[in-house]
Short mmCIF file of C-alpha atoms in Angstrom, two decimals:
data_model
loop_
_atom_site.label_atom_id
_atom_site.label_comp_id
_atom_site.label_asym_id
_atom_site.label_seq_id
_atom_site.Cartn_x
_atom_site.Cartn_y
_atom_site.Cartn_z
CA MET A 1 73.05 23.17 80.54
CA LEU A 2 70.07 24.86 82.09
CA ILE A 3 68.93 22.91 85.41
CA THR A 4 66.13 24.43 87.18
CA ASP A 5 63.62 22.40 90.08
CA ASP A 6 60.99 22.10 87.18
CA PHE A 7 63.18 20.09 85.07
CA LEU A 8 65.52 16.84 85.44
CA PRO A 9 68.38 16.32 83.50
CA VAL A 10 68.72 12.76 81.87
CA PRO A 11 72.01 11.62 80.35
CA VAL A 12 71.63 10.50 76.81
CA PRO A 13 73.17 7.43 75.41
CA GLU A 14 75.81 7.63 72.42
CA SER A 15 74.25 5.21 70.66
CA LEU A 16 71.60 2.61 70.62
CA ASP A 17 71.75 -1.08 69.23
CA ALA A 18 68.73 -3.87 68.88
CA THR A 19 69.61 -7.77 68.60
CA TYR A 20 67.00 -9.97 67.49
CA LEU A 21 67.17 -13.85 66.55
CA VAL A 22 65.76 -16.37 64.67
CA PRO A 23 66.26 -19.95 65.62
CA ILE A 24 66.44 -22.51 62.74
CA THR A 25 67.02 -25.87 62.07
CA GLY A 26 70.21 -26.19 59.50
CA LEU A 27 70.77 -23.06 57.11
CA PRO A 28 68.64 -20.59 55.67
CA LYS A 29 68.02 -21.29 52.15
CA VAL A 30 66.80 -17.42 51.44
CA SER A 31 68.98 -14.46 51.94
CA PRO A 32 67.70 -11.68 53.90
CA LYS A 33 67.61 -9.22 50.89
CA THR A 34 65.23 -11.35 49.12
CA ALA A 35 63.28 -12.09 52.59
CA VAL A 36 62.69 -8.31 52.72
CA GLU A 37 61.78 -7.61 49.55
CA GLY A 38 59.13 -10.10 49.77
CA LEU A 39 57.63 -7.61 52.37
CA ALA A 40 56.92 -4.99 49.36
CA GLY A 41 53.45 -3.53 49.66
CA ARG A 42 53.11 -5.67 53.18
CA LEU A 43 55.42 -3.24 55.30
CA ALA A 44 54.54 0.67 55.55
CA GLU A 45 57.07 3.13 54.23
CA PRO A 46 59.36 4.17 55.53
CA VAL A 47 59.98 1.14 57.60
CA HIS A 48 60.25 -1.18 54.28
CA GLY A 49 62.89 0.97 52.94
CA LEU A 50 64.51 1.81 56.18
CA ALA A 51 65.40 -2.04 56.41
CA LYS A 52 66.53 -2.26 52.80
CA GLN A 53 68.95 0.60 53.47
CA MET A 54 70.11 -0.41 56.88
CA LEU A 55 70.86 -3.82 55.37
CA ASP A 56 73.39 -2.17 52.83
CA SER A 57 75.07 -0.42 55.20
CA PRO A 58 77.16 -1.13 58.37
CA LEU A 59 74.64 -0.15 60.60
CA MET A 60 73.26 -3.61 60.35
CA THR A 61 74.52 -7.15 60.26
CA VAL A 62 73.10 -10.29 59.92
CA ASP A 63 74.98 -13.36 60.62
CA THR A 64 74.32 -17.14 60.90
CA ARG A 65 75.61 -19.11 63.95
CA THR A 66 75.68 -21.97 65.63
CA VAL A 67 73.31 -22.27 68.71
CA ASP A 68 76.73 -23.05 70.48
CA GLU A 69 78.19 -19.66 69.48
CA PHE A 70 75.29 -17.44 71.25
CA PRO A 71 74.78 -17.01 74.82
CA GLU A 72 72.11 -19.13 76.40
CA LEU A 73 68.73 -17.54 76.57
CA PRO A 74 67.50 -18.24 79.99
CA PRO A 75 64.12 -20.33 79.67
CA ASP A 76 62.65 -19.26 82.72
CA LEU A 77 62.61 -15.67 81.93
CA LEU A 78 61.36 -16.43 78.32
CA THR A 79 58.36 -18.04 80.12
CA ALA A 80 57.66 -15.34 82.34
CA PHE A 81 57.47 -12.88 79.70
CA GLY A 82 55.05 -15.41 77.71
CA ALA A 83 57.17 -18.22 75.81
CA THR A 84 54.97 -21.20 75.12
CA GLU A 85 56.25 -24.70 75.34
CA GLU A 86 56.20 -25.18 71.56
CA GLN A 87 58.31 -22.13 70.93
CA LEU A 88 60.88 -22.89 73.79
CA ALA A 89 60.83 -26.64 71.87
CA ARG A 90 61.46 -25.13 68.89
CA LEU A 91 64.17 -22.97 70.31
CA ALA A 92 65.86 -26.15 72.06
CA ALA A 93 65.73 -27.87 68.61
CA ALA A 94 67.37 -25.33 66.83
CA THR A 95 71.01 -25.87 65.37
CA HIS A 96 71.56 -22.31 64.15
CA LEU A 97 70.66 -18.79 64.80
CA VAL A 98 69.97 -15.85 62.59
CA VAL A 99 71.26 -12.95 64.18
CA VAL A 100 70.10 -9.60 63.25
CA GLN A 101 71.86 -6.56 64.89
CA ALA A 102 71.66 -2.93 64.28
CA GLU A 103 72.93 0.50 65.80
CA TYR A 104 71.55 3.99 65.35
CA ARG A 105 71.78 7.18 67.10
CA PRO A 106 69.27 8.20 69.73
CA GLY A 107 66.19 10.10 68.40
CA TRP A 108 62.83 9.28 66.61
CA PRO A 109 62.54 7.37 64.36
CA PRO A 110 64.45 4.10 66.43
CA ALA A 111 65.86 2.90 63.01
CA HIS A 112 67.55 0.13 64.78
CA GLU A 113 64.60 -1.39 66.34
CA TRP A 114 62.24 -0.90 63.32
CA ALA A 115 64.68 -2.34 61.11
CA ALA A 116 66.02 -5.27 62.75
CA ARG A 117 62.40 -6.40 63.58
CA ALA A 118 61.34 -6.01 60.26
CA VAL A 119 64.32 -8.15 58.71
CA ALA A 120 64.22 -10.60 61.60
CA ALA A 121 60.43 -10.92 60.63
CA ALA A 122 61.04 -11.28 57.11
CA VAL A 123 63.61 -14.37 57.48
CA ALA A 124 61.25 -16.02 60.10
CA GLU A 125 58.57 -15.79 57.35
CA THR A 126 60.55 -17.54 55.03
CA VAL A 127 61.47 -20.78 57.33
CA GLY A 128 58.18 -20.76 59.13
CA GLY A 129 59.75 -20.10 62.59
CA ASP A 130 60.04 -17.41 65.59
CA VAL A 131 61.43 -14.29 66.27
CA VAL A 132 63.34 -13.55 69.70
CA ASP A 133 63.53 -10.17 70.84
CA VAL A 134 66.72 -10.23 73.12
CA PHE A 135 66.24 -7.12 74.68
CA GLY A 136 62.74 -8.01 76.01
CA LEU A 137 63.28 -12.05 76.08
CA GLN A 138 60.06 -12.51 74.04
CA PHE A 139 59.11 -14.71 71.28
CA LEU A 140 57.22 -12.87 68.35
CA ASP A 141 55.57 -15.02 65.69
CA PRO A 142 56.42 -13.14 62.34
CA ALA A 143 53.10 -11.75 61.80
CA ALA A 144 52.86 -9.85 65.26
CA ALA A 145 56.29 -8.49 64.78
CA LEU A 146 55.37 -7.16 61.77
CA ARG A 147 52.05 -5.75 63.04
CA SER A 148 53.85 -3.98 66.00
CA LEU A 149 56.13 -1.81 63.10
CA PRO A 150 54.64 1.66 62.50
CA ASP A 151 51.36 1.98 60.08
CA GLU A 152 51.28 4.40 57.04
CA GLN A 153 50.74 7.20 59.34
CA GLY A 154 54.04 6.34 61.45
CA ARG A 155 51.86 5.10 64.49
CA ILE A 156 52.79 2.29 66.85
CA ARG A 157 51.27 0.88 69.67
CA LEU A 158 53.59 1.33 72.42
CA VAL A 159 52.39 -1.87 74.23
CA ASP A 160 54.51 -3.81 71.74
CA TRP A 161 57.58 -2.11 72.64
CA VAL A 162 57.64 -1.63 76.25
CA LEU A 163 56.55 -4.24 78.97
CA VAL A 164 55.56 -3.50 82.51
CA PRO A 165 56.08 -6.36 84.91
CA TYR A 166 55.91 -5.93 88.72
CA SER A 167 56.57 -7.98 91.63
CA SER A 168 55.86 -7.92 95.32
CA ASP A 169 57.26 -6.60 98.35
CA SER A 170 56.42 -5.77 102.01
CA ASP A 171 55.34 -2.34 100.83
CA GLY A 172 53.05 -3.48 98.30
CA LEU A 173 54.12 -4.11 94.38
CA TRP A 174 57.09 -2.87 92.63
CA PHE A 175 56.30 -2.06 88.91
CA THR A 176 58.85 -1.34 86.44
CA THR A 177 59.27 -0.43 82.68
CA LYS A 178 60.98 -3.00 80.38
CA GLY A 179 61.61 -1.13 76.83
CA LEU A 180 62.32 2.45 77.17
CA ARG A 181 66.03 1.60 76.98
CA ARG A 182 65.30 0.77 73.50
CA PHE A 183 64.97 4.53 72.86
CA GLY A 184 67.90 5.36 74.96
CA LEU A 185 65.46 6.47 77.98
CA LEU A 186 66.12 5.14 81.27
CA GLU A 187 63.43 2.69 82.71
CA LEU A 188 60.48 3.66 84.88
CA GLN A 189 59.63 2.41 88.78
CA ALA A 190 56.96 2.56 90.98
CA GLN A 191 56.81 1.32 94.64
CA GLY A 192 54.36 0.39 97.18
CA VAL A 193 51.13 0.22 94.80
CA PRO A 194 48.33 -1.19 96.25
CA ASP A 195 48.08 -4.77 95.26
CA HIS A 196 44.51 -4.52 93.51
CA LEU A 197 45.68 -1.88 91.05
CA THR A 198 47.94 -4.39 89.10
CA ARG A 199 46.46 -3.94 85.81
CA ALA A 200 45.05 -0.30 86.28
CA TRP A 201 48.66 0.65 87.67
CA GLY A 202 50.45 -0.92 84.63
CA ALA A 203 48.22 0.97 82.03
CA VAL A 204 49.15 4.25 83.93
CA MET A 205 52.89 3.22 84.02
CA THR A 206 52.47 2.87 80.10
CA GLY A 207 50.34 6.04 79.55
CA ALA A 208 53.36 7.66 81.48
CA ALA A 209 56.05 5.87 79.32
CA ARG A 210 54.00 7.05 76.44
CA ARG A 211 54.39 10.74 77.61
CA LEU A 212 57.83 10.96 78.95
CA LEU A 213 58.86 9.22 75.65
CA ARG A 214 57.51 11.65 73.73
CA ASP A 215 59.27 14.34 75.70
CA TRP A 216 62.11 12.89 75.54
CA THR A 217 62.32 12.46 71.63
CA ASP A 218 61.46 15.96 71.45
CA GLY A 219 64.45 16.97 73.43
CA LEU A 220 66.30 14.58 70.81
CA ALA A 221 65.15 16.51 67.62
CA GLY A 222 68.06 18.45 66.63
CA GLU A 223 71.13 17.56 64.08
CA GLU A 224 73.33 16.94 67.26
CA VAL A 225 72.67 14.47 70.06
CA PRO A 226 72.63 16.22 73.43
CA ALA A 227 74.63 15.05 76.35
CA PHE A 228 71.00 15.49 78.65
CA VAL A 229 67.47 15.76 77.74
CA GLN A 230 65.77 17.96 80.46
CA LEU A 231 62.63 16.34 81.24
CA PRO A 232 59.90 17.74 83.59
CA VAL A 233 59.71 16.91 87.09
CA LEU A 234 56.33 17.07 87.34
CA ALA A 235 54.89 14.65 84.77
CA THR A 236 51.17 14.63 83.55
CA VAL A 237 49.80 11.46 82.42
CA THR A 238 46.04 11.68 80.86
CA GLY A 239 43.49 8.83 79.52
CA HIS A 240 44.77 9.91 76.42
CA ASP A 241 48.34 9.21 76.61
CA ILE A 242 47.00 5.23 78.07
CA ALA A 243 44.66 4.86 75.29
CA VAL A 244 47.23 5.90 72.57
CA ALA A 245 49.52 3.83 74.30
CA TYR A 246 47.37 0.89 73.54
CA GLY A 247 46.54 1.96 70.15
CA ASN A 248 43.06 3.26 71.00
CA PRO A 249 43.28 6.78 70.51
CA GLU A 250 39.30 7.03 69.64
CA GLN A 251 38.72 5.19 73.38
CA HIS A 252 40.52 8.02 75.41
CA GLY A 253 37.62 9.73 76.94
CA ALA A 254 37.35 12.97 78.94
CA THR A 255 39.23 11.84 82.09
CA ALA A 256 41.18 14.57 84.12
CA PRO A 257 44.94 14.47 84.11
CA VAL A 258 47.23 13.16 87.06
CA LEU A 259 50.56 14.49 88.11
CA LEU A 260 53.39 12.35 88.74
CA ARG A 261 56.91 13.64 90.16
CA LEU A 262 59.61 12.47 88.53
CA GLU A 263 62.89 11.35 90.44
CA LEU A 264 66.08 9.93 89.54
CA ASP A 265 67.31 6.94 91.22
CA PRO A 266 70.66 6.31 89.98
CA ALA A 267 72.00 2.51 90.37
CA THR A 268 74.73 1.67 92.77
CA ASP A 269 75.89 -1.15 91.04
CA PRO A 270 77.27 -0.56 87.73
CA ASP A 271 75.83 -3.62 86.18
CA ALA A 272 72.40 -2.56 87.25
CA ASP A 273 69.89 -0.59 85.59
CA SER A 274 69.28 3.55 86.94
CA PHE A 275 65.73 4.24 87.00
CA LEU A 276 63.33 7.31 86.90
CA SER A 277 60.97 6.82 89.91
CA LEU A 278 57.57 7.76 89.82
CA ASN A 279 56.10 9.25 92.92
CA PRO A 280 53.23 11.42 94.21
CA PRO A 281 53.62 15.40 93.59
CA PRO A 282 55.00 17.21 96.45
CA GLY A 283 52.45 17.55 99.49
CA HIS A 284 50.81 14.69 99.17
CA PRO A 285 49.79 13.48 102.57
CA GLY A 286 49.96 9.67 103.46
CA PRO A 287 51.73 6.81 101.71
CA PRO A 288 52.14 6.59 98.06
CA GLY A 289 49.90 4.02 97.55
CA ARG A 290 47.02 6.10 98.47
CA TYR A 291 47.91 8.69 95.63
CA PHE A 292 48.32 6.01 93.03
CA ALA A 293 44.66 4.50 93.89
CA ALA A 294 43.42 7.83 93.32
CA ALA A 295 45.27 8.40 90.08
CA CYS A 296 43.94 5.08 88.60
CA ALA A 297 40.23 6.09 90.01
CA THR A 298 40.77 9.86 88.05
CA LEU A 299 41.99 7.99 84.76
CA PHE A 300 39.44 5.13 84.57
CA ASN A 301 36.80 6.82 85.11
CA GLY A 302 34.20 3.99 84.14
CA ILE A 303 33.74 2.59 87.38
CA GLN A 304 33.33 5.96 89.91
CA PRO A 305 35.49 5.52 92.67
CA ASP A 306 34.08 8.33 94.81
CA VAL A 307 31.02 8.14 96.94
CA ARG A 308 27.68 7.27 95.08
CA TYR A 309 24.24 6.99 96.69
CA THR A 310 21.58 5.14 94.88
CA ARG A 311 18.39 6.28 93.99
CA THR A 312 14.99 4.66 94.21
CA GLY A 313 13.56 3.32 90.82
CA ASP A 314 12.49 0.60 88.89
CA ALA A 315 15.96 1.12 86.58
CA MET A 316 18.12 0.83 89.82
CA SER A 317 16.11 -1.77 91.11
CA ARG A 318 16.90 -3.81 88.06
CA ALA A 319 20.14 -3.01 87.93
CA VAL A 320 20.82 -4.43 91.69
CA GLU A 321 18.80 -7.59 91.07
CA THR A 322 20.84 -8.68 88.14
CA ALA A 323 24.21 -8.22 89.63
CA ARG A 324 23.10 -9.91 92.34
CA GLU A 325 21.76 -12.83 90.68
CA ALA A 326 25.00 -12.99 88.75
CA LEU A 327 27.31 -12.81 92.01
CA GLY A 328 27.35 -16.81 92.11
CA ASP A 329 28.61 -17.01 88.77
CA ILE A 330 31.00 -14.43 88.95
CA ARG A 331 32.80 -15.77 92.24
CA ALA A 332 32.99 -19.30 90.68
CA ARG A 333 34.77 -17.37 87.64
CA PHE A 334 37.14 -15.69 89.83
CA LEU A 335 37.92 -18.51 91.98
CA ALA A 336 38.63 -20.82 88.87
CA GLY A 337 41.09 -18.12 87.29
CA ARG A 338 38.52 -17.59 84.31
CA LEU A 339 38.34 -13.99 84.39
CA PRO A 340 40.16 -12.33 81.49
CA GLU A 341 44.08 -11.95 81.57
CA GLU A 342 45.01 -9.06 84.13
CA SER A 343 41.69 -7.85 84.54
CA GLN A 344 40.38 -6.76 88.16
CA LEU A 345 37.11 -7.61 89.67
CA VAL A 346 35.58 -4.99 92.10
CA VAL A 347 32.30 -5.03 94.30
CA LYS A 348 30.12 -2.01 95.29
CA TYR A 349 28.68 -2.68 98.57
CA GLY A 350 26.79 -0.55 101.14
CA LEU A 351 28.17 1.19 104.44
CA PRO A 352 25.22 2.34 106.72
CA GLY A 353 25.03 6.23 106.91
CA ASP A 354 22.64 8.74 109.00
CA ASP A 355 21.23 9.81 105.45
CA GLY A 356 20.97 6.09 104.33
CA PRO A 357 23.53 3.90 103.01
CA GLU A 358 26.68 5.02 101.19
CA TYR A 359 27.98 2.76 98.43
CA VAL A 360 31.64 2.64 97.52
CA TRP A 361 33.99 0.16 95.40
CA ALA A 362 36.43 -2.48 96.57
CA GLY A 363 38.94 -4.47 94.31
CA VAL A 364 38.19 -8.24 95.40
CA THR A 365 41.57 -9.88 96.57
CA SER A 366 39.91 -13.21 97.87
CA TRP A 367 36.30 -14.64 98.31
CA GLU A 368 36.73 -18.21 99.58
CA SER A 369 33.58 -18.10 101.59
CA PRO A 370 30.45 -17.12 99.43
CA GLU A 371 29.28 -15.03 102.47
CA ARG A 372 32.48 -12.93 102.64
CA ILE A 373 34.76 -11.12 100.29
CA VAL A 374 37.98 -9.69 101.01
CA GLY A 375 39.28 -6.90 99.39
CA ALA A 376 40.70 -3.28 99.06
CA SER A 377 38.87 -0.09 99.32
CA ALA A 378 38.85 1.53 95.74
CA SER A 379 37.78 4.88 97.47
CA ASP A 380 37.51 6.91 100.89
CA ALA A 381 34.29 6.62 102.66
CA ASN A 382 32.62 9.76 104.17
CA THR A 383 30.66 7.62 106.73
CA ASP A 384 33.46 5.30 107.87
CA PRO A 385 36.92 6.67 108.41
CA SER A 386 38.74 3.45 108.39
CA VAL A 387 37.82 2.92 104.83
CA ARG A 388 40.58 4.65 102.50
CA ILE A 389 41.98 3.86 99.25
CA GLY A 390 43.60 0.88 99.21
CA SER A 391 43.01 -0.16 102.80
CA PRO A 392 41.48 -3.67 103.62
CA VAL A 393 38.01 -4.06 103.64
CA VAL A 394 35.98 -7.13 104.52
CA VAL A 395 32.31 -7.22 102.74
CA GLU A 396 29.69 -9.41 103.35
CA ALA A 397 28.01 -10.83 100.25
CA SER A 398 24.65 -9.73 101.00
CA ASP A 399 25.63 -5.96 101.17
CA VAL A 400 26.94 -6.07 97.58
CA VAL A 401 24.84 -4.22 94.95
CA ASP A 402 26.97 -4.32 91.97
CA TRP A 403 29.75 -5.88 90.58
CA ALA A 404 32.21 -5.49 87.08
CA VAL A 405 35.44 -6.76 85.77
CA LEU A 406 37.70 -3.93 84.55
CA ASP A 407 40.95 -3.84 82.48
CA GLY A 408 43.18 -0.89 81.93
CA THR A 409 40.57 0.32 79.22
CA GLY A 410 37.46 0.56 81.69
CA VAL A 411 34.40 -1.70 82.11
CA LEU A 412 34.71 -5.38 80.38
CA GLU A 413 31.55 -6.69 82.30
CA GLY A 414 29.14 -5.91 84.75
CA GLY A 415 28.68 -2.48 86.53
CA TRP A 416 24.86 -1.97 86.01
CA THR A 417 24.31 -0.03 88.58
CA GLN A 418 26.72 2.52 87.51
CA ALA A 419 25.35 2.79 84.26
CA VAL A 420 22.20 3.82 85.75
CA LEU A 421 23.55 6.50 87.48
CA ASP A 422 25.61 7.67 84.50
CA ALA A 423 22.73 7.73 82.57
CA GLY A 424 21.04 10.11 85.19
CA GLU A 425 23.39 12.39 85.09
CA ARG A 426 23.10 12.38 81.44
CA GLY A 427 19.62 13.33 81.35
CA GLU A 428 18.72 9.88 79.87
CA ASP A 429 15.20 8.25 80.72
#
């Protein structure tokens, strides 16, 4: 095995397995084979044929067990991963579980996952029930489970298979992936992420997962399963990676790529998970959070995070007036938690400079007083050395000239002055 400074050898498991549950009351009235046959014409090939083949092979088992025979699923974790009260109630009322399990070698396609999810969704449809993804601790309605399977071109949305949970610690946010082990790859992690980057960095992690998963499956393409796959130590992530992972390849834009350094973080506890850590590339000065913020700014260029000076003109004046008129409403929605889920509110404000105000963006973290906004800077300022990416800032509402609501794909709402600037760069009237 060749080991160089440019590649990281990652161990490959001998086999992979998937487990899905269908909670039911009483016994199922339709066999799994009949249920899968009912998906003919609705489920793309080769997944439909794959599910039928695995049902007839020792690689898949479908058993009906009483609820007491299966370990209890933790309701708090199910809730954390999106379970509704109705879904939890149906699980609590169930007398039996249809348990679908499949096993397959590492590589592409992940036949164990695709076939097991397809069979579980088919069974759940016949009983009007739910699918429980045991690996992800997620409830799926049958229609959502079927939509997550490959289309006619074999494409999937990685976000249907890989979650990106995060938690807070003293250094910022700790992000991990949950789903790459379905494919045999170690989960990713990143530590010290600034608090205002929850949505953006989650998208970057998803894009990094997509890029590394492609490298991983390329390394498993031979007839024999290798003991290790060599992954590049410097992983390149682009806006296209993120867009494809979210199922929107046509929306990738022309963003510059960013580099992330991959490092193996082996678990010291045999029952704990090992991780592949995402870090800034070698030679990057400052804390990791600053690089992570710059990476997000590069990949999501719908709101430019660098220094922008406004121009005089009717269009810019109208943009500022529009933004300021809506400031009270967006504050009320922010405080009431009525912004889109996992979105980020940012404001653009002026810093005094010798050549006029310098306008920069900040992510809003608190807005208790109408006159004062607490946030974290989204860029380094030229005129004020204390304003750096990720640094805390206090913004006077009277200094705000624009605001925007962002998610992982760009601007959802607002950004009027930015639109004027971008139109000017394109030479539009």
